[in-house]
Amino acid sequence: MSVDRWVVCEQCDAVHARRELQPGEVADCVRCGHQLYRHHRFDVEMLLALTLTTAIAFLLANVYPIIALDAQGAYNAATIWGAVIATWESGVAPVAFIAALLVFFFPLAQILLFAYVLLGLHGGRRPGEFRQAMHALSLMQPWSMAEVFMLGILVAIVKLQGVMTVIPGIGLWSFAVLTLLLAALTSYDLQDLWDIAERLDGDGGPVAREPA
Amino acid sequence: MSAGIVTAAERGLIGCHRCGHVVERPSPAPAGDCGRCGAALHRRKPQSLERCWAFLIAAMILYIPANTLTMMRTINPFNSTDDTIISGVVYLWVAGTPELAVIVFVASVMVPIGKFIALLILLLSVRRGSDRDRAGRTRLYRIIERIGHWSMLDVFVVALLVALVRFDLFGRVEAGGGAICFGAVVLLTMMASLSFDPRLIWDTPARHD
């Protein structure tokens, strides 16, 4: 099954005829300026490599302390989970819960789901739970906030600097790298993965298409 | 209507919100599910305005305790201080760096208030059926959708400070109820903008008078 001939702008409902783009080219809606689709530099192999690298950065960012403090011999280091648990114990459980979701569980789920989808597509087939995985990815996209947390770490460091010695940990650098990688990964247009999956089906794979 | 533009609604097409697949559905027919990804198809987001109003009003009400309640309490052997969002910004300006104070102020004060005003403008103009500067209003929607989550910044800062500053002798930091309210405000404003359907801006025909 070929990909759609038409593109509908999701912000103003204008219909456009789809055309092949040159590398780096972007198709914007002629009526409201919303970006409809673009030519991607990444293929499935590169995305898979990006996902794997992001997973490693995620692991390091969560294992090592983000910041350590030294105040006249008293030493304290905090990991991301340390921050979540301390916030929970501090009596504001809802804040701890939200932070854990936005900074830990959503990024982790995004990485795992991308790996699942891309490994399948790389192997030349649509993985079994492709639909569910893609739906989960698109629902999670607005709620993953690693980059906001990164800025939060910098603000926290500055706030503490006057009073104590702040030692940036391996976790901080890993988290900075994670932020960049995750941004690159989630900026990828999920519609393209749907198109790739459709093309695979069209190339003689088992076609499981419902009548539109 | 601008020249040469055909909308999906006029043409009997629906673009799937989840996967971008374009499905043919003549207007009176029920929209049904997307043939490619199985998501429910909508010509317009269901109850868009009602849901957007509900989330927005809830967020505006909670914004008051979010700013007046304590965000963070710093306890040391000599005294304890309660910080709200604003006093935190002032502290950053005086004792830290003005640049970061500006960033925190923009993220926690200007972004939420700007989002309230922008959503009110969008909701009221759609209700009036206004045809003024639709592209501009759509751009406004895109901006608030993109920057809304940055208001979570100070909530994360509090969580980090609570984890770091817990020396028995030197003092400790505790989070306050303001942090819960503020987190809720950010989530509610995000849900409000996700509920709003920007296609409604374009739905009223242009008036020629």
Coordinates of C-alpha atoms in Angstrom, one line a residue, chain A residues 3-10 18 36-37 135 138 189-192 194-195 198, chain B residues 14-23 34 36-37 39 41:
Chain A
V3 CA 1.5 6.3 1.4
D4 CA -1.2 8.9 1.3
R5 CA -1.5 11.2 -1.7
W6 CA -2.9 13.9 0.5
V7 CA -1.8 15.6 3.7
V8 CA -4.2 17.3 5.9
C9 CA -2.9 20.1 8.1
E10 CA -3.8 19.2 11.7
R18 CA 2.0 15.3 -0.9
L36 CA 3.3 19.3 7.6
Y37 CA 6.2 17.0 7.0
H135 CA 0.1 5.3 20.1
S138 CA 2.6 9.9 20.5
D189 CA 8.2 12.6 13.0
L190 CA 6.3 9.5 14.1
Q191 CA 4.2 9.7 10.9
D192 CA 7.3 8.7 9.0
W194 CA 4.0 4.7 10.0
D195 CA 4.9 5.4 6.3
E198 CA 3.3 0.7 5.3
Chain B
I14 CA -10.3 13.4 7.7
G15 CA -6.6 13.5 8.7
C16 CA -5.9 11.1 11.6
H17 CA -4.4 12.9 14.5
R18 CA -2.3 10.0 15.6
C19 CA -0.6 8.8 12.4
G20 CA -1.4 11.4 9.8
H21 CA -3.2 9.0 7.5
V22 CA -5.9 10.6 5.4
V23 CA -9.2 8.9 5.4
C34 CA -8.5 5.2 11.4
R36 CA -4.1 2.5 9.5
C37 CA -3.6 3.0 13.2
A39 CA -7.3 5.6 16.6
L41 CA -11.1 9.8 14.0

